[in-house]
Amino acid sequence: MRHTKLLQSFHTLIITGASSGIGKSFLEHVVSMRTGLTVFNLSRRIPEGIFTQEGLLNFHHISCDFSHREGTFEALDELLRLLSEQGPSAGRILLINNSGFGSYGSFPAPGISRQLEMLDVNVRAPLLLTERLLPLLHARGGAVVNIASTAAFQPTAHMATYGATKAFLLNWSLALREELRGSGVHVLAVCPGPTTTQFFRNAGMQQAILPESVGQSAAQVVDATFCALAAGRGLVVSGWKNKVTSFLASKLPKVFAARLAARVIAHFRPTGKNTQT
Ligand SMILES: NC(=O)c1ccc[n+]([C@@H]2O[C@H](COP(=O)([O-])OP(=O)(O)OC[C@H]3O[C@@H](n4cnc5c(N)ncnc54)[C@H](OP(=O)(O)O)[C@@H]3O)[C@@H](O)[C@H]2O)c1
């Protein structure tokens, strides 16, 4: 996995959720490539280990909980301030909207507050970040990468809100791509399938439900993303198994796809019983 030429075409990387999983893998790849990118990360936790690695000289962490609306506005103001004071004054910008989480259970479990937080993190934050950065993106050129999911291709009972947030992000990304066509700002929607990160544990499921043979690694998702970005594509489903299942799901009648997905996702229960925590 290299992508040096692609990464050298950008001067600034703005990423959300680089403290864990897929986001952390994006950051580790950029560090290993020694691209000289100036990097801004927004998440609650500071990415561990990044500061001690050589090659990433200009890294800024902005502490931000996207489920807190006031705090999000303050963090975006801080990002714009840092960009103008400490970021490169020219050069293309890569924005990766990656922060996100899901939860398992029949609606509204684990609680309506958590469901609404999911909307804030998975949907509201990418919209706000993109809106605030759009003038700079127009002026300097660049790309917006939105990490959606294969959950976007069909209704996802037991993870109803999560799947709907990702369907929103996928469709919004593809529409935005058309609106920005010819502007110098490229938009890419990335749809990973099950990936070995903290996602499942955070969603209230056991990590053990995802054997290595089923899930992809975060590094594979990063590789698929950069390949698609270099090829100028608007949508990438990461991994051939995920490509097949998402293609089939998108061809089925929606009602039938919903029933099928409900049966599959039911197996994700940690104990064989529905979790209503
Ligand atoms: N793993 C999968 O199977 C899979 C499949 C398809 C799509 N995805 C998508 O991939 C993206 C990354 O997930 P992952 O698999 O890498 O899971 P992960 O290891 O749990 O990482 C999630 C990241 O999102 C950030 N985040 C969560 N809540 C946040 C909040 N309130 N404010 C700011 N940042 C927040 C976390 O940072 P902090 O905790 O530091 O805030 C963390 O860095 C998500 O959008 C997820 O929906 C994952």
Short mmCIF file of C-alpha atoms and ligand atoms in Angstrom, two decimals:
data_model
loop_
_atom_site.label_atom_id
_atom_site.label_comp_id
_atom_site.label_asym_id
_atom_site.label_seq_id
_atom_site.Cartn_x
_atom_site.Cartn_y
_atom_site.Cartn_z
CA MET A 1 0.00 0.00 0.00
CA ARG A 2 1.68 3.23 -1.08
CA HIS A 3 -0.34 6.09 -2.63
CA THR A 4 2.58 8.50 -2.17
CA LYS A 5 1.81 10.42 -5.37
CA LEU A 6 -1.85 10.84 -4.41
CA LEU A 7 -1.01 12.04 -0.90
CA GLN A 8 1.64 14.43 -2.20
CA SER A 9 -1.06 16.12 -4.28
CA PHE A 10 -2.61 17.38 -1.02
CA HIS A 11 -1.06 19.89 1.40
CA THR A 12 -3.58 19.63 4.24
CA LEU A 13 -5.48 16.67 5.71
CA ILE A 14 -8.49 17.27 7.95
CA ILE A 15 -9.82 14.06 9.46
CA THR A 16 -12.37 13.15 12.12
CA GLY A 17 -12.03 10.16 14.45
CA ALA A 18 -8.34 9.39 13.89
CA SER A 19 -8.07 8.17 17.49
CA SER A 20 -9.22 4.64 16.65
CA GLY A 21 -9.92 2.05 13.96
CA ILE A 22 -10.21 3.18 10.34
CA GLY A 23 -9.38 6.82 11.12
CA LYS A 24 -6.25 5.82 13.03
CA SER A 25 -5.22 3.65 10.10
CA PHE A 26 -5.58 6.65 7.74
CA LEU A 27 -3.30 8.64 10.02
CA GLU A 28 -0.74 5.82 10.39
CA HIS A 29 -0.59 5.46 6.63
CA VAL A 30 0.00 9.17 6.12
CA VAL A 31 2.76 9.09 8.78
CA SER A 32 4.42 6.05 7.18
CA MET A 33 4.43 7.77 3.77
CA ARG A 34 6.26 10.83 5.19
CA THR A 35 4.26 13.10 2.93
CA GLY A 36 4.80 16.32 4.87
CA LEU A 37 1.04 16.88 5.03
CA THR A 38 -0.25 19.23 7.70
CA VAL A 39 -2.84 17.20 9.61
CA PHE A 40 -5.80 18.34 11.72
CA ASN A 41 -7.75 15.71 13.66
CA LEU A 42 -11.07 16.21 15.42
CA SER A 43 -12.19 13.58 17.95
CA ARG A 44 -12.72 13.26 21.70
CA ARG A 45 -9.45 11.37 22.31
CA ILE A 46 -5.97 12.30 21.08
CA PRO A 47 -4.63 9.66 18.65
CA GLU A 48 -2.07 7.64 20.60
CA GLY A 49 1.47 7.08 19.39
CA ILE A 50 1.26 9.49 16.48
CA PHE A 51 3.41 12.19 18.07
CA THR A 52 6.29 9.83 18.70
CA GLN A 53 6.54 8.74 15.07
CA GLU A 54 8.87 10.49 12.68
CA GLY A 55 7.69 11.98 9.43
CA LEU A 56 4.56 13.80 10.61
CA LEU A 57 5.93 17.14 11.70
CA ASN A 58 2.80 19.18 11.66
CA PHE A 59 -0.03 17.52 13.56
CA HIS A 60 -2.87 19.33 15.32
CA HIS A 61 -5.51 17.70 17.50
CA ILE A 62 -8.74 19.54 18.20
CA SER A 63 -10.67 17.91 21.02
CA CYS A 64 -14.29 17.64 19.96
CA ASP A 65 -17.41 15.66 20.85
CA PHE A 66 -19.70 15.94 17.83
CA SER A 67 -22.70 14.94 19.94
CA HIS A 68 -22.38 18.27 21.80
CA ARG A 69 -23.68 20.95 19.47
CA GLU A 70 -22.13 23.98 21.17
CA GLY A 71 -18.79 22.20 21.47
CA THR A 72 -18.87 21.26 17.80
CA PHE A 73 -19.32 24.89 16.72
CA GLU A 74 -16.44 25.93 19.00
CA ALA A 75 -14.21 23.17 17.58
CA LEU A 76 -14.99 24.20 14.00
CA ASP A 77 -14.10 27.82 14.83
CA GLU A 78 -10.84 26.55 16.36
CA LEU A 79 -10.14 24.48 13.23
CA LEU A 80 -10.60 27.48 10.94
CA ARG A 81 -8.39 29.61 13.20
CA LEU A 82 -5.61 27.00 13.23
CA LEU A 83 -5.94 26.50 9.47
CA SER A 84 -5.41 30.19 8.80
CA GLU A 85 -2.65 30.66 11.42
CA GLN A 86 -0.71 27.40 11.22
CA GLY A 87 -1.86 25.54 8.11
CA PRO A 88 -0.31 25.93 4.64
CA SER A 89 -1.74 29.03 2.93
CA ALA A 90 -2.13 27.19 -0.38
CA GLY A 91 -2.44 23.67 -1.75
CA ARG A 92 -5.21 21.12 -2.01
CA ILE A 93 -7.19 20.02 1.04
CA LEU A 94 -8.30 16.47 1.84
CA LEU A 95 -11.26 16.24 4.23
CA ILE A 96 -12.08 12.76 5.58
CA ASN A 97 -15.37 12.61 7.51
CA ASN A 98 -14.79 9.36 9.38
CA SER A 99 -16.13 9.72 12.96
CA GLY A 100 -19.16 7.54 13.56
CA PHE A 101 -20.75 4.88 15.72
CA GLY A 102 -23.68 2.49 15.76
CA SER A 103 -25.75 0.75 18.39
CA TYR A 104 -27.49 -2.61 18.47
CA GLY A 105 -31.08 -3.10 19.62
CA SER A 106 -34.70 -2.51 18.67
CA PHE A 107 -35.61 1.16 18.44
CA PRO A 108 -35.27 3.21 20.62
CA ALA A 109 -32.73 1.05 22.53
CA PRO A 110 -30.30 1.92 23.99
CA GLY A 111 -32.22 5.19 24.40
CA ILE A 112 -33.46 8.09 22.31
CA SER A 113 -30.57 10.32 23.46
CA ARG A 114 -28.05 7.87 22.02
CA GLN A 115 -30.05 7.66 18.78
CA LEU A 116 -30.00 11.45 18.43
CA GLU A 117 -26.28 11.57 19.25
CA MET A 118 -25.79 9.13 16.37
CA LEU A 119 -27.47 11.60 14.01
CA ASP A 120 -25.19 14.36 15.31
CA VAL A 121 -21.97 12.37 14.89
CA ASN A 122 -22.75 10.37 11.71
CA VAL A 123 -24.70 13.01 9.76
CA ARG A 124 -24.65 16.49 11.28
CA ALA A 125 -20.86 16.62 11.80
CA PRO A 126 -19.94 15.75 8.17
CA LEU A 127 -22.43 18.34 6.90
CA LEU A 128 -21.15 21.07 9.22
CA LEU A 129 -17.47 20.36 8.51
CA THR A 130 -18.03 20.27 4.77
CA GLU A 131 -20.05 23.50 4.87
CA ARG A 132 -17.39 25.34 6.91
CA LEU A 133 -14.57 24.13 4.66
CA LEU A 134 -16.31 24.56 1.32
CA PRO A 135 -15.04 28.12 0.64
CA LEU A 136 -11.44 26.95 1.24
CA LEU A 137 -12.01 23.80 -0.82
CA HIS A 138 -13.36 25.91 -3.70
CA ALA A 139 -10.42 28.30 -3.48
CA ARG A 140 -7.67 25.68 -3.18
CA GLY A 141 -9.20 22.51 -4.64
CA GLY A 142 -9.31 19.16 -2.92
CA ALA A 143 -11.51 16.26 -1.95
CA VAL A 144 -14.20 15.31 0.54
CA VAL A 145 -14.20 11.64 1.58
CA ASN A 146 -17.20 10.43 3.56
CA ILE A 147 -16.99 7.09 5.36
CA ALA A 148 -20.44 5.57 4.94
CA SER A 149 -21.02 1.79 5.14
CA THR A 150 -22.47 -1.21 3.33
CA ALA A 151 -25.31 -0.69 5.87
CA ALA A 152 -26.35 2.12 3.50
CA PHE A 153 -27.61 -0.28 0.83
CA GLN A 154 -30.63 -1.68 2.69
CA PRO A 155 -32.73 -0.98 5.80
CA THR A 156 -30.93 -2.44 8.84
CA ALA A 157 -33.39 -3.66 11.50
CA HIS A 158 -31.80 -3.87 14.98
CA MET A 159 -29.48 -1.08 13.80
CA ALA A 160 -32.23 0.96 12.15
CA THR A 161 -30.91 4.46 12.89
CA TYR A 162 -27.30 3.56 12.11
CA GLY A 163 -28.17 2.16 8.66
CA ALA A 164 -30.33 5.19 7.92
CA THR A 165 -27.51 7.62 8.84
CA LYS A 166 -25.19 5.80 6.44
CA ALA A 167 -27.83 5.75 3.65
CA PHE A 168 -28.14 9.52 4.15
CA LEU A 169 -24.35 9.98 3.98
CA LEU A 170 -24.04 7.83 0.84
CA ASN A 171 -26.81 9.59 -1.07
CA TRP A 172 -25.76 13.03 0.12
CA SER A 173 -22.16 12.37 -0.98
CA LEU A 174 -23.18 11.24 -4.45
CA ALA A 175 -25.46 14.26 -4.90
CA LEU A 176 -22.80 16.66 -3.60
CA ARG A 177 -20.32 15.13 -6.04
CA GLU A 178 -22.61 16.14 -8.91
CA GLU A 179 -23.11 19.66 -7.56
CA LEU A 180 -19.34 20.11 -7.28
CA ARG A 181 -18.49 18.49 -10.63
CA GLY A 182 -15.95 20.64 -12.48
CA SER A 183 -15.25 22.80 -9.40
CA GLY A 184 -11.94 21.18 -8.49
CA VAL A 185 -13.52 19.57 -5.42
CA HIS A 186 -13.92 15.81 -5.68
CA VAL A 187 -16.33 13.83 -3.48
CA LEU A 188 -15.94 10.13 -2.63
CA ALA A 189 -18.29 7.93 -0.62
CA VAL A 190 -16.58 4.93 1.00
CA CYS A 191 -18.63 1.91 2.06
CA PRO A 192 -16.69 -0.51 4.25
CA GLY A 193 -18.32 -3.76 5.31
CA PRO A 194 -17.56 -5.38 8.68
CA THR A 195 -14.09 -4.17 9.69
CA THR A 196 -12.02 -5.26 12.68
CA THR A 197 -12.13 -2.13 14.86
CA GLN A 198 -13.76 -1.11 18.15
CA PHE A 199 -16.99 -0.40 16.24
CA PHE A 200 -18.80 -3.64 17.21
CA ARG A 201 -17.85 -3.47 20.86
CA ASN A 202 -18.95 0.19 21.02
CA ALA A 203 -22.24 -0.78 19.34
CA GLY A 204 -22.96 -3.21 22.18
CA MET A 205 -21.94 -6.38 20.38
CA GLN A 206 -19.18 -8.82 21.14
CA GLN A 207 -16.01 -8.38 19.08
CA ALA A 208 -16.03 -12.17 18.73
CA ILE A 209 -18.91 -12.00 16.27
CA LEU A 210 -16.45 -10.82 13.66
CA PRO A 211 -13.98 -13.57 12.76
CA GLU A 212 -10.89 -12.43 10.88
CA SER A 213 -12.11 -14.39 7.84
CA VAL A 214 -15.28 -12.27 7.64
CA GLY A 215 -14.05 -8.78 8.38
CA GLN A 216 -11.54 -6.59 6.61
CA SER A 217 -8.72 -4.80 8.37
CA ALA A 218 -8.82 -1.02 8.73
CA ALA A 219 -5.70 -0.88 6.52
CA GLN A 220 -7.61 -2.60 3.70
CA VAL A 221 -10.33 0.05 3.91
CA VAL A 222 -7.69 2.80 3.76
CA ASP A 223 -6.10 1.16 0.72
CA ALA A 224 -9.46 0.87 -1.09
CA THR A 225 -10.19 4.54 -0.29
CA PHE A 226 -6.92 5.87 -1.67
CA CYS A 227 -7.15 3.64 -4.78
CA ALA A 228 -10.66 5.00 -5.47
CA LEU A 229 -9.58 8.59 -4.82
CA ALA A 230 -6.63 8.24 -7.20
CA ALA A 231 -8.97 6.80 -9.86
CA GLY A 232 -11.43 9.70 -9.45
CA ARG A 233 -14.28 7.42 -8.43
CA GLY A 234 -17.39 8.63 -6.57
CA LEU A 235 -18.18 5.44 -4.64
CA VAL A 236 -16.14 2.52 -3.40
CA VAL A 237 -17.33 -0.58 -1.57
CA SER A 238 -14.29 -2.02 0.17
CA GLY A 239 -13.58 -5.73 -0.45
CA TRP A 240 -15.01 -8.11 -3.04
CA LYS A 241 -17.39 -9.94 -0.64
CA ASN A 242 -18.88 -6.61 0.38
CA LYS A 243 -19.13 -5.57 -3.28
CA VAL A 244 -21.17 -8.70 -4.06
CA THR A 245 -23.52 -8.41 -1.05
CA SER A 246 -24.13 -4.69 -1.48
CA PHE A 247 -24.78 -5.13 -5.22
CA LEU A 248 -27.34 -7.87 -4.52
CA ALA A 249 -28.93 -5.88 -1.67
CA SER A 250 -29.36 -2.82 -3.89
CA LYS A 251 -31.08 -4.93 -6.60
CA LEU A 252 -33.65 -6.54 -4.26
CA PRO A 253 -37.09 -4.99 -3.61
CA LYS A 254 -36.61 -2.77 -0.53
CA VAL A 255 -39.19 -4.63 1.62
CA PHE A 256 -37.57 -7.98 0.89
CA ALA A 257 -34.06 -6.58 1.45
CA ALA A 258 -35.20 -5.25 4.84
CA ARG A 259 -36.51 -8.65 5.90
CA LEU A 260 -33.37 -10.45 4.75
CA ALA A 261 -31.08 -7.92 6.49
CA ALA A 262 -33.11 -8.21 9.72
CA ARG A 263 -32.46 -11.97 9.79
CA VAL A 264 -28.74 -11.54 9.15
CA ILE A 265 -28.29 -8.75 11.70
CA ALA A 266 -30.25 -10.76 14.31
CA HIS A 267 -27.24 -13.09 14.45
CA PHE A 268 -25.11 -10.20 15.67
CA ARG A 269 -26.79 -10.39 19.11
CA PRO A 270 -24.21 -11.00 21.80
CA THR A 271 -26.30 -13.52 23.73
CA GLY A 272 -28.89 -14.77 21.26
CA LYS A 273 -31.41 -12.43 22.90
CA ASN A 274 -32.25 -8.92 21.78
CA THR A 275 -30.28 -6.36 23.81
CA GLN A 276 -32.48 -3.57 25.15
CA THR A 277 -29.84 -1.81 27.25
N1 LIG B 1 -15.93 -1.19 11.72
C1 LIG B 1 -16.86 -1.45 10.85
O1 LIG B 1 -17.29 -2.61 10.68
C2 LIG B 1 -17.41 -0.36 9.97
C3 LIG B 1 -18.14 -0.71 8.82
C4 LIG B 1 -18.66 0.27 8.00
C5 LIG B 1 -18.47 1.61 8.32
N2 LIG B 1 -17.76 1.95 9.45
C6 LIG B 1 -17.61 3.39 9.74
O2 LIG B 1 -16.24 3.68 9.85
C7 LIG B 1 -16.07 4.87 10.65
C8 LIG B 1 -14.96 4.61 11.66
O3 LIG B 1 -15.39 3.57 12.57
P1 LIG B 1 -14.38 2.46 13.12
O4 LIG B 1 -14.81 1.17 12.58
O5 LIG B 1 -12.98 2.90 12.93
O6 LIG B 1 -14.81 2.46 14.67
P2 LIG B 1 -14.01 2.95 15.97
O7 LIG B 1 -12.74 2.21 16.10
O8 LIG B 1 -15.02 2.82 17.07
O9 LIG B 1 -13.68 4.49 15.69
C9 LIG B 1 -14.70 5.46 15.67
C10 LIG B 1 -14.09 6.84 15.65
O10 LIG B 1 -15.17 7.80 15.68
C11 LIG B 1 -14.89 8.78 16.65
N3 LIG B 1 -16.11 9.24 17.33
C12 LIG B 1 -17.08 8.46 17.87
N4 LIG B 1 -17.96 9.23 18.53
C13 LIG B 1 -17.51 10.51 18.41
C14 LIG B 1 -17.98 11.76 18.90
N5 LIG B 1 -19.07 11.84 19.70
N6 LIG B 1 -17.31 12.89 18.57
C15 LIG B 1 -16.19 12.80 17.81
N7 LIG B 1 -15.70 11.66 17.32
C16 LIG B 1 -16.35 10.51 17.63
C17 LIG B 1 -14.01 8.08 17.69
O11 LIG B 1 -13.14 9.04 18.30
P3 LIG B 1 -13.23 9.40 19.89
O12 LIG B 1 -13.73 8.20 20.61
O13 LIG B 1 -11.83 9.80 20.23
O14 LIG B 1 -14.16 10.56 19.96
C18 LIG B 1 -13.20 7.09 16.86
O15 LIG B 1 -11.97 7.62 16.47
C19 LIG B 1 -17.44 5.12 11.30
O16 LIG B 1 -18.09 6.17 10.61
C20 LIG B 1 -18.19 3.82 11.09
O17 LIG B 1 -19.58 4.00 11.03
C21 LIG B 1 -17.23 0.99 10.28
#
